C-alpha cells in the first residue's frame, strides 16, 4: 500500500511551499515520493517549480480540476504514476486553490487502484491573514475558503509572521472553533515536520486502515467489493436502493449479464449512472460512506468482501 496525502488550501496559501518542504524531508529519509499537481490555468507554473531539481515522478492536470469533471483525468494520471514507477513510497497530491477538498478526495478513490493506495487524509494550508480578512471575499469565494478549512484533517495556520501575537491567538482560536476535530499548527512558509503530519493523520485512524475522520468529526470509510459472477442492472439497482442513506458514493465496474465487458457504474446523491466500457476492466466497486463496515454484503450472492 502506498500512502497518499492530499494538500488543500486557497490560492496563494502556501501549498506548493508545503509540497517542496515535504519532498525534501521524504528524500532525506530515503523515501521515494511522487507528485500529482493540479494547475488552475493552462501553463504548468507551479509544477515547473517542483520539477526543477526535485527529481521526483510528477504528473499534472492542466486547465481543469482534480475534482468533479476532472476525476477521470485524475485516475489516468495516478494510474500513470503507478505503472511508470514501481518503487513509490508516498504520493503527494496538491489540489488547485479552487478545488473543494472532499470532491478532490472522492476523485482519488478509484476501483482501478483502491487496493494499492492508503489515503491518509487532507492537510489544509490556511492563510492566517486572509482568514482575518475573509469578510472582504465575495460570498462564493468565501464559502469555498471556509469549506477547505472545515474538511481538513490537519490545519496549518500559515503566514503567522505577518500577524501580531494577538492576531495569531485570534486566528488559532477561531480556526479551532470552526473545525473542532483538526489539530492546528502555526507555520511560517508552510514549514512543518513531515513526521508530525504522518503521526497526526495516523493517530486519527484509530486502527482502521481506510478510515478517514472528516472535518465534521464523522467517520468516513471505503470498502472494496469484487464480483464472482455477472448481475442484471435491475437486480443491482435494487440492491443499491436497499442500502442505507449513509452510503454517499459508489463507483466501479459491474459485470452485466449478456455483455462482454463490465459497465462503468457511478452512484451519488441517490442517482445512478451506467456507461458501457469497451475494454476489459476488473469487476469491482468502491463504496464510500459512514458505518458501511456493518453492512451484510455477503448476503448478496455476486459479491465477495475484500475490505
Coordinates of C-alpha atoms in Angstrom, one line a residue:
X1 CA 0.0 0.0 0.0
X2 CA 1.3 3.5 -0.9
X3 CA 0.4 6.3 1.4
X4 CA -1.4 9.3 -0.2
X5 CA -1.6 12.8 1.3
X6 CA -3.8 15.5 -0.2
X7 CA -2.7 19.1 0.2
X8 CA -5.5 21.6 0.1
X9 CA -5.9 25.3 0.6
X10 CA -6.9 28.5 -1.1
X11 CA -5.0 30.2 -3.9
X12 CA -1.7 31.6 -2.6
X13 CA -2.0 29.9 0.9
X14 CA 1.4 28.1 0.7
X15 CA 0.5 24.6 -0.6
X16 CA 3.4 24.5 -3.0
X17 CA 5.8 25.5 -0.3
X18 CA 4.5 22.7 1.9
X19 CA 4.9 20.3 -1.0
X20 CA 8.5 21.3 -1.6
X21 CA 9.4 21.0 2.1
X22 CA 7.7 17.6 2.3
X23 CA 9.5 16.3 -0.7
X24 CA 12.9 17.4 0.7
X25 CA 12.2 15.6 4.0
X26 CA 11.0 12.4 2.4
X27 CA 14.1 12.3 0.3
X28 CA 16.3 12.8 3.4
X29 CA 14.5 9.8 4.9
X30 CA 15.5 7.7 1.8
X31 CA 11.9 7.5 0.6
X32 CA 10.7 8.0 -3.0
X33 CA 7.8 10.4 -3.3
X34 CA 5.7 11.0 -6.4
X35 CA 3.6 14.1 -7.0
X36 CA 0.3 14.9 -8.7
X37 CA -0.3 18.6 -9.2
X38 CA -3.5 20.3 -10.3
X39 CA -2.9 23.5 -12.2
X40 CA -5.7 26.1 -12.4
X41 CA -4.6 27.5 -15.7
X42 CA -3.1 26.0 -18.9
X43 CA 0.6 26.6 -18.1
X44 CA 2.4 24.5 -15.5
X45 CA 4.0 27.3 -13.5
X46 CA 3.8 25.5 -10.1
X47 CA 4.7 22.1 -11.4
X48 CA 7.8 23.6 -13.1
X49 CA 8.8 24.7 -9.6
X50 CA 8.5 21.2 -8.3
X51 CA 10.2 19.6 -11.2
X52 CA 13.2 21.9 -11.2
X53 CA 15.6 19.9 -9.2
X54 CA 13.2 17.8 -7.1
X55 CA 13.9 14.7 -9.2
X56 CA 10.5 13.1 -8.3
X57 CA 7.9 11.4 -10.6
X58 CA 5.4 14.1 -11.5
X59 CA 2.0 14.2 -13.2
X60 CA -0.1 17.3 -13.7
X61 CA -3.6 18.2 -14.6
X62 CA -3.7 21.4 -16.7
X63 CA -6.7 23.7 -17.3
X64 CA -9.0 21.6 -15.3
X65 CA -9.9 20.5 -11.8
X66 CA -8.8 17.4 -9.9
X67 CA -12.4 17.0 -8.7
X68 CA -15.8 17.0 -10.5
X69 CA -15.4 16.5 -14.2
X70 CA -11.6 16.1 -13.9
X71 CA -11.9 12.9 -11.9
X72 CA -11.3 10.6 -14.9
X73 CA -8.1 12.6 -15.8
X74 CA -7.1 12.2 -12.2
X75 CA -7.5 8.5 -12.3
X76 CA -5.5 8.3 -15.6
X77 CA -2.6 10.4 -14.1
X78 CA -2.5 8.3 -10.9
X79 CA -2.6 5.2 -13.0
X80 CA 0.3 6.5 -15.0
X81 CA 2.4 7.2 -11.8
X82 CA 1.8 3.7 -10.6
X83 CA 2.6 2.0 -13.9
X84 CA 5.7 4.0 -14.6
X85 CA 7.2 3.8 -11.1
X86 CA 7.2 0.6 -9.2
X87 CA 9.2 1.9 -6.2
X88 CA 7.0 4.8 -5.0
X89 CA 6.7 5.1 -1.2
X90 CA 4.4 8.2 -0.9
X91 CA 2.1 10.1 -3.3
X92 CA 1.6 13.8 -2.6
X93 CA -1.4 15.5 -4.3
X94 CA -1.6 19.2 -4.4
X95 CA -5.1 20.5 -5.5
X96 CA -5.8 23.7 -7.2
X97 CA -6.8 26.5 -4.8
X98 CA -10.2 26.4 -6.4
X99 CA -10.9 22.8 -5.5
X100 CA -13.3 21.5 -2.9
X101 CA -11.2 19.1 -0.8
X102 CA -13.9 16.4 -0.4
X103 CA -14.6 16.3 -4.1
X104 CA -10.9 16.0 -4.7
X105 CA -10.6 13.2 -2.2
X106 CA -13.5 11.4 -3.9
X107 CA -11.7 11.6 -7.3
X108 CA -8.8 9.6 -5.8
X109 CA -11.0 6.7 -4.7
X110 CA -10.8 4.7 -7.9
X111 CA -11.6 1.0 -8.3
X112 CA -8.6 0.8 -10.6
X113 CA -6.1 1.1 -7.7
X114 CA -8.2 1.1 -4.5
X115 CA -6.2 -1.9 -3.2
X116 CA -2.9 -0.1 -3.7
X117 CA -3.4 3.3 -2.2
X118 CA -3.8 4.2 1.5
X119 CA -5.5 7.6 1.7
X120 CA -4.1 9.2 4.9
X121 CA -6.1 12.5 4.8
X122 CA -6.3 16.1 3.9
X123 CA -3.7 18.7 5.1
X124 CA -5.1 22.2 4.5
X125 CA -3.0 25.3 4.5
X126 CA -4.9 28.3 5.7
X127 CA -3.6 31.8 5.0
X128 CA -4.0 33.4 8.5
X129 CA -4.2 36.9 7.3
X130 CA -6.8 36.0 4.7
X131 CA -8.8 34.3 7.5
X132 CA -8.9 37.6 9.4
X133 CA -10.0 39.4 6.2
X134 CA -12.4 36.7 4.9
X135 CA -15.4 39.1 5.0
X136 CA -13.8 41.0 2.2
X137 CA -14.1 38.0 -0.1
X138 CA -17.1 37.5 -2.4
X139 CA -19.7 35.2 -0.9
X140 CA -18.9 32.3 -3.3
X141 CA -15.1 32.6 -2.8
X142 CA -15.5 32.9 1.0
X143 CA -17.7 29.8 1.0
X144 CA -15.0 27.7 -0.8
X145 CA -12.3 29.1 1.5
X146 CA -14.3 28.1 4.6
X147 CA -15.1 24.6 3.2
X148 CA -11.5 23.9 2.6
X149 CA -10.8 24.6 6.2
X150 CA -13.9 22.8 7.5
X151 CA -13.0 19.5 5.9
X152 CA -9.3 19.4 6.9
X153 CA -7.9 16.5 8.9
X154 CA -4.8 18.7 9.8
X155 CA -4.7 22.5 9.6
X156 CA -1.7 24.7 9.0
X157 CA -2.3 28.3 10.2
X158 CA 0.3 29.7 7.8
X159 CA 1.9 33.2 7.5
X160 CA 1.7 33.9 11.2
X161 CA 4.8 36.0 10.8
X162 CA 2.6 38.7 9.2
X163 CA 0.4 39.0 12.3
X164 CA 0.7 40.3 15.8
X165 CA 0.6 38.0 18.8
X166 CA -3.0 38.9 19.5
X167 CA -4.0 38.2 15.9
X168 CA -2.2 34.8 16.0
X169 CA -4.2 33.9 19.1
X170 CA -7.4 35.1 17.5
X171 CA -6.8 33.0 14.3
X172 CA -5.9 29.9 16.2
X173 CA -8.9 30.2 18.5
X174 CA -11.3 30.8 15.6
X175 CA -9.9 28.0 13.4
X176 CA -10.1 25.5 16.3
X177 CA -13.7 26.6 16.9
X178 CA -14.6 26.3 13.2
X179 CA -13.0 22.9 12.8
X180 CA -13.0 21.2 16.1
X181 CA -11.6 17.9 15.0
X182 CA -8.5 19.0 13.1
X183 CA -5.2 19.7 15.0
X184 CA -3.8 23.1 14.2
X185 CA -0.1 24.1 13.9
X186 CA 1.1 27.6 13.3
X187 CA 3.6 27.9 10.5
X188 CA 5.8 30.3 8.6
X189 CA 6.4 29.4 4.9
X190 CA 4.3 26.3 5.5
X191 CA 7.3 24.6 7.2
X192 CA 6.2 21.6 9.3
X193 CA 7.9 18.3 10.0
X194 CA 6.5 15.5 7.9
X195 CA 6.9 13.2 10.8
X196 CA 4.3 15.4 12.6
X197 CA 1.9 15.2 9.6
X198 CA 2.4 11.4 9.4
X199 CA 1.9 10.8 13.1
X200 CA -1.1 13.1 13.4
X201 CA -3.0 11.6 10.5
X202 CA -2.1 8.0 11.5
X203 CA -3.3 8.5 15.1
X204 CA -6.7 9.8 13.8
X205 CA -7.4 6.5 12.1
X206 CA -7.9 4.6 15.3
X207 CA -6.6 1.3 13.9
X208 CA -8.8 1.3 10.8
X209 CA -6.8 1.2 7.7
X210 CA -9.2 3.0 5.4
X211 CA -11.0 5.2 7.9
X212 CA -11.0 9.0 7.4
X213 CA -12.2 11.4 10.0
X214 CA -13.8 14.3 8.3
X215 CA -13.7 17.9 9.5
X216 CA -17.2 17.4 10.9
X217 CA -16.0 14.6 13.0
X218 CA -17.9 11.9 11.1
X219 CA -16.1 8.7 10.3
X220 CA -16.0 8.0 6.5
X221 CA -14.6 4.8 5.3
X222 CA -14.2 3.0 2.0
X223 CA -15.0 -0.6 1.1
X224 CA -13.8 -2.5 -2.0
X225 CA -16.1 -5.2 -3.4
X226 CA -15.3 -7.6 -6.2
X227 CA -17.7 -9.8 -8.3
X228 CA -17.7 -13.5 -8.7
X229 CA -20.4 -13.6 -11.4
X230 CA -22.5 -11.3 -13.6
X231 CA -25.6 -9.5 -12.4
X232 CA -28.5 -7.8 -14.1
X233 CA -28.9 -4.0 -13.9
X234 CA -32.3 -4.3 -12.3
X235 CA -31.0 -6.6 -9.5
X236 CA -28.0 -4.5 -8.9
X237 CA -30.0 -1.2 -8.7
X238 CA -32.5 -2.9 -6.3
X239 CA -29.5 -3.8 -4.1
X240 CA -28.3 -0.2 -4.3
X241 CA -31.8 1.1 -3.3
X242 CA -31.7 -1.2 -0.2
X243 CA -28.5 0.4 1.1
X244 CA -28.7 2.9 4.0
X245 CA -28.5 6.7 3.4
X246 CA -25.0 6.7 4.9
X247 CA -23.7 5.3 1.6
X248 CA -22.7 8.5 -0.1
X249 CA -20.7 7.4 -3.2
X250 CA -20.1 4.3 -5.3
X251 CA -18.1 3.8 -8.4
X252 CA -16.5 1.0 -10.2
X253 CA -17.0 -1.7 -12.9
X254 CA -20.0 -4.0 -12.7
X255 CA -20.3 -7.2 -14.9
X256 CA -23.7 -7.2 -16.5
X257 CA -25.3 -10.4 -17.9
X258 CA -25.1 -10.6 -21.7
X259 CA -22.2 -8.1 -22.1
X260 CA -18.6 -9.0 -22.7
X261 CA -17.1 -6.1 -20.6
X262 CA -18.2 -4.7 -17.2
X263 CA -20.2 -1.4 -17.2
X264 CA -18.8 1.7 -15.5
X265 CA -21.2 2.3 -12.6
X266 CA -21.5 5.6 -10.6
X267 CA -23.7 6.5 -7.7
X268 CA -24.1 9.8 -5.8
X269 CA -26.9 11.7 -4.1
X270 CA -29.3 8.8 -4.8
X271 CA -28.7 8.9 -8.6
X272 CA -27.2 6.0 -10.6
X273 CA -25.3 6.2 -13.9
X274 CA -24.2 3.4 -16.3
X275 CA -21.7 3.7 -19.1
X276 CA -20.5 0.9 -21.4
X277 CA -16.8 0.0 -21.3
X278 CA -15.0 -1.1 -24.5
X279 CA -12.1 -2.7 -22.7
X280 CA -11.9 -5.5 -20.2
X281 CA -11.8 -3.9 -16.7
X282 CA -11.6 -5.7 -13.4
X283 CA -15.1 -6.1 -12.0
X284 CA -15.1 -4.3 -8.6
X285 CA -16.6 -1.2 -7.0
X286 CA -15.6 1.2 -4.2
X287 CA -18.2 2.2 -1.7
X288 CA -17.7 5.4 0.4
X289 CA -19.8 6.2 3.4
X290 CA -20.4 6.0 7.2
X291 CA -20.8 2.8 9.1
X292 CA -20.6 0.7 5.9
X293 CA -18.5 -1.9 7.6
X294 CA -21.6 -3.2 9.3
X295 CA -23.5 -3.9 6.1
X296 CA -24.1 -7.5 5.3
X297 CA -22.6 -7.6 1.8
X298 CA -22.1 -11.4 1.8
X299 CA -25.9 -11.8 1.8
X300 CA -25.8 -10.7 -1.8
X301 CA -24.5 -13.6 -3.9
X302 CA -22.5 -11.8 -6.6
X303 CA -20.1 -10.1 -4.2
X304 CA -17.1 -11.1 -2.2
X305 CA -16.0 -8.8 0.5
X306 CA -12.4 -7.6 0.3
X307 CA -12.4 -4.8 2.8

